XYZ file of C-alpha atoms in Angstrom:
104
model
C -15.744 -7.725 -4.209
C -12.900 -5.796 -2.615
C -13.130 -8.033 0.419
C -12.157 -11.048 -1.686
C -9.081 -9.277 -3.082
C -7.981 -8.193 0.398
C -8.467 -11.698 1.825
C -6.553 -13.266 -1.090
C -3.671 -10.829 -0.587
C -3.694 -11.460 3.176
C -3.497 -15.227 2.638
C -0.566 -14.838 0.264
C 1.474 -12.704 2.640
C 0.303 -14.255 5.928
C 3.686 -15.890 6.471
C 5.562 -12.592 5.979
C 6.608 -10.351 8.862
C 5.166 -6.843 9.007
C 8.515 -5.446 7.858
C 8.639 -7.800 4.888
C 5.107 -6.778 3.919
C 6.056 -3.100 4.138
C 9.119 -3.765 2.000
C 6.917 -5.566 -0.528
C 4.544 -2.591 -0.611
C 7.490 -0.233 -1.059
C 8.839 -2.235 -3.981
C 5.332 -2.481 -5.460
C 4.949 1.297 -5.348
C 8.499 1.889 -6.604
C 9.890 5.090 -5.123
C 7.019 7.546 -5.211
C 3.901 8.340 -7.176
C 2.860 11.891 -7.950
C -0.822 12.355 -8.734
C -2.657 15.563 -7.922
C -6.076 14.059 -7.211
C -6.879 10.835 -5.428
C -9.557 9.377 -7.673
C -9.694 6.575 -10.184
C -11.872 7.545 -13.145
C -11.467 4.156 -14.865
C -12.912 2.291 -11.880
C -16.674 1.944 -12.181
C -17.787 -0.295 -9.290
C -15.358 0.673 -6.565
C -16.394 0.719 -2.942
C -13.543 3.142 -2.272
C -14.319 6.745 -1.451
C -11.902 9.695 -1.613
C -11.894 9.785 2.210
C -11.053 6.067 2.456
C -8.269 6.463 -0.133
C -6.837 9.334 1.922
C -6.974 7.276 5.141
C -5.187 4.370 3.461
C -2.552 6.750 2.084
C -1.971 8.250 5.552
C -1.678 4.780 7.128
C 0.705 3.647 4.395
C 2.907 6.740 4.795
C 3.016 6.270 8.578
C 4.211 2.667 8.179
C 6.579 3.670 5.377
C 8.152 6.388 7.561
C 8.625 3.869 10.377
C 10.366 1.487 7.984
C 12.520 4.261 6.472
C 13.618 5.366 9.954
C 14.890 1.892 10.797
C 12.267 1.403 13.525
C 10.591 -1.636 11.975
C 11.265 -5.034 13.566
C 11.744 -8.341 11.833
C 12.560 -11.773 13.247
C 16.292 -10.940 13.448
C 16.058 -7.501 15.043
C 15.420 -4.278 13.160
C 15.230 -3.727 9.425
C 17.773 -1.227 8.091
C 16.604 2.329 7.470
C 16.398 3.924 4.051
C 17.797 7.168 2.654
C 15.535 7.676 -0.344
C 12.183 6.272 0.726
C 9.864 9.091 -0.202
C 6.366 9.746 1.038
C 3.573 8.746 -1.331
C 1.452 11.690 -2.396
C -1.278 9.924 -4.345
C -2.675 6.683 -5.625
C -1.783 4.966 -8.875
C -5.196 3.239 -8.934
C -3.644 -0.070 -10.036
C -4.910 -2.122 -7.098
C -8.283 -0.431 -7.241
C -8.580 -1.251 -10.954
C -7.553 -4.845 -10.193
C -10.203 -5.071 -7.462
C -12.766 -3.610 -9.842
C -11.839 -6.265 -12.406
C -12.307 -9.036 -9.804
C -15.596 -7.524 -8.695
C -17.100 -7.362 -12.221
């Protein structure tokens, strides 16, 4: 289930600061992803809905903007800002496909 994948990811990164996790997510997503529709046609057993995908995208972009602005703390102060950290405009479905694979 998706819950298992989320718990496994949380255990892996539990020792990371919030800023380090955001940086990891940024590197995972590269610079930006352009997809016109937020849906994953290859995923058959997903518990994700278009509304939930949109909420996750909005949350991610909020945190990403905070990191890009240099407002994110780490254990030594603030993380540096970023010039070219673009807003995500869609989902690449990779994690959802991975969760679907674990769920099957």
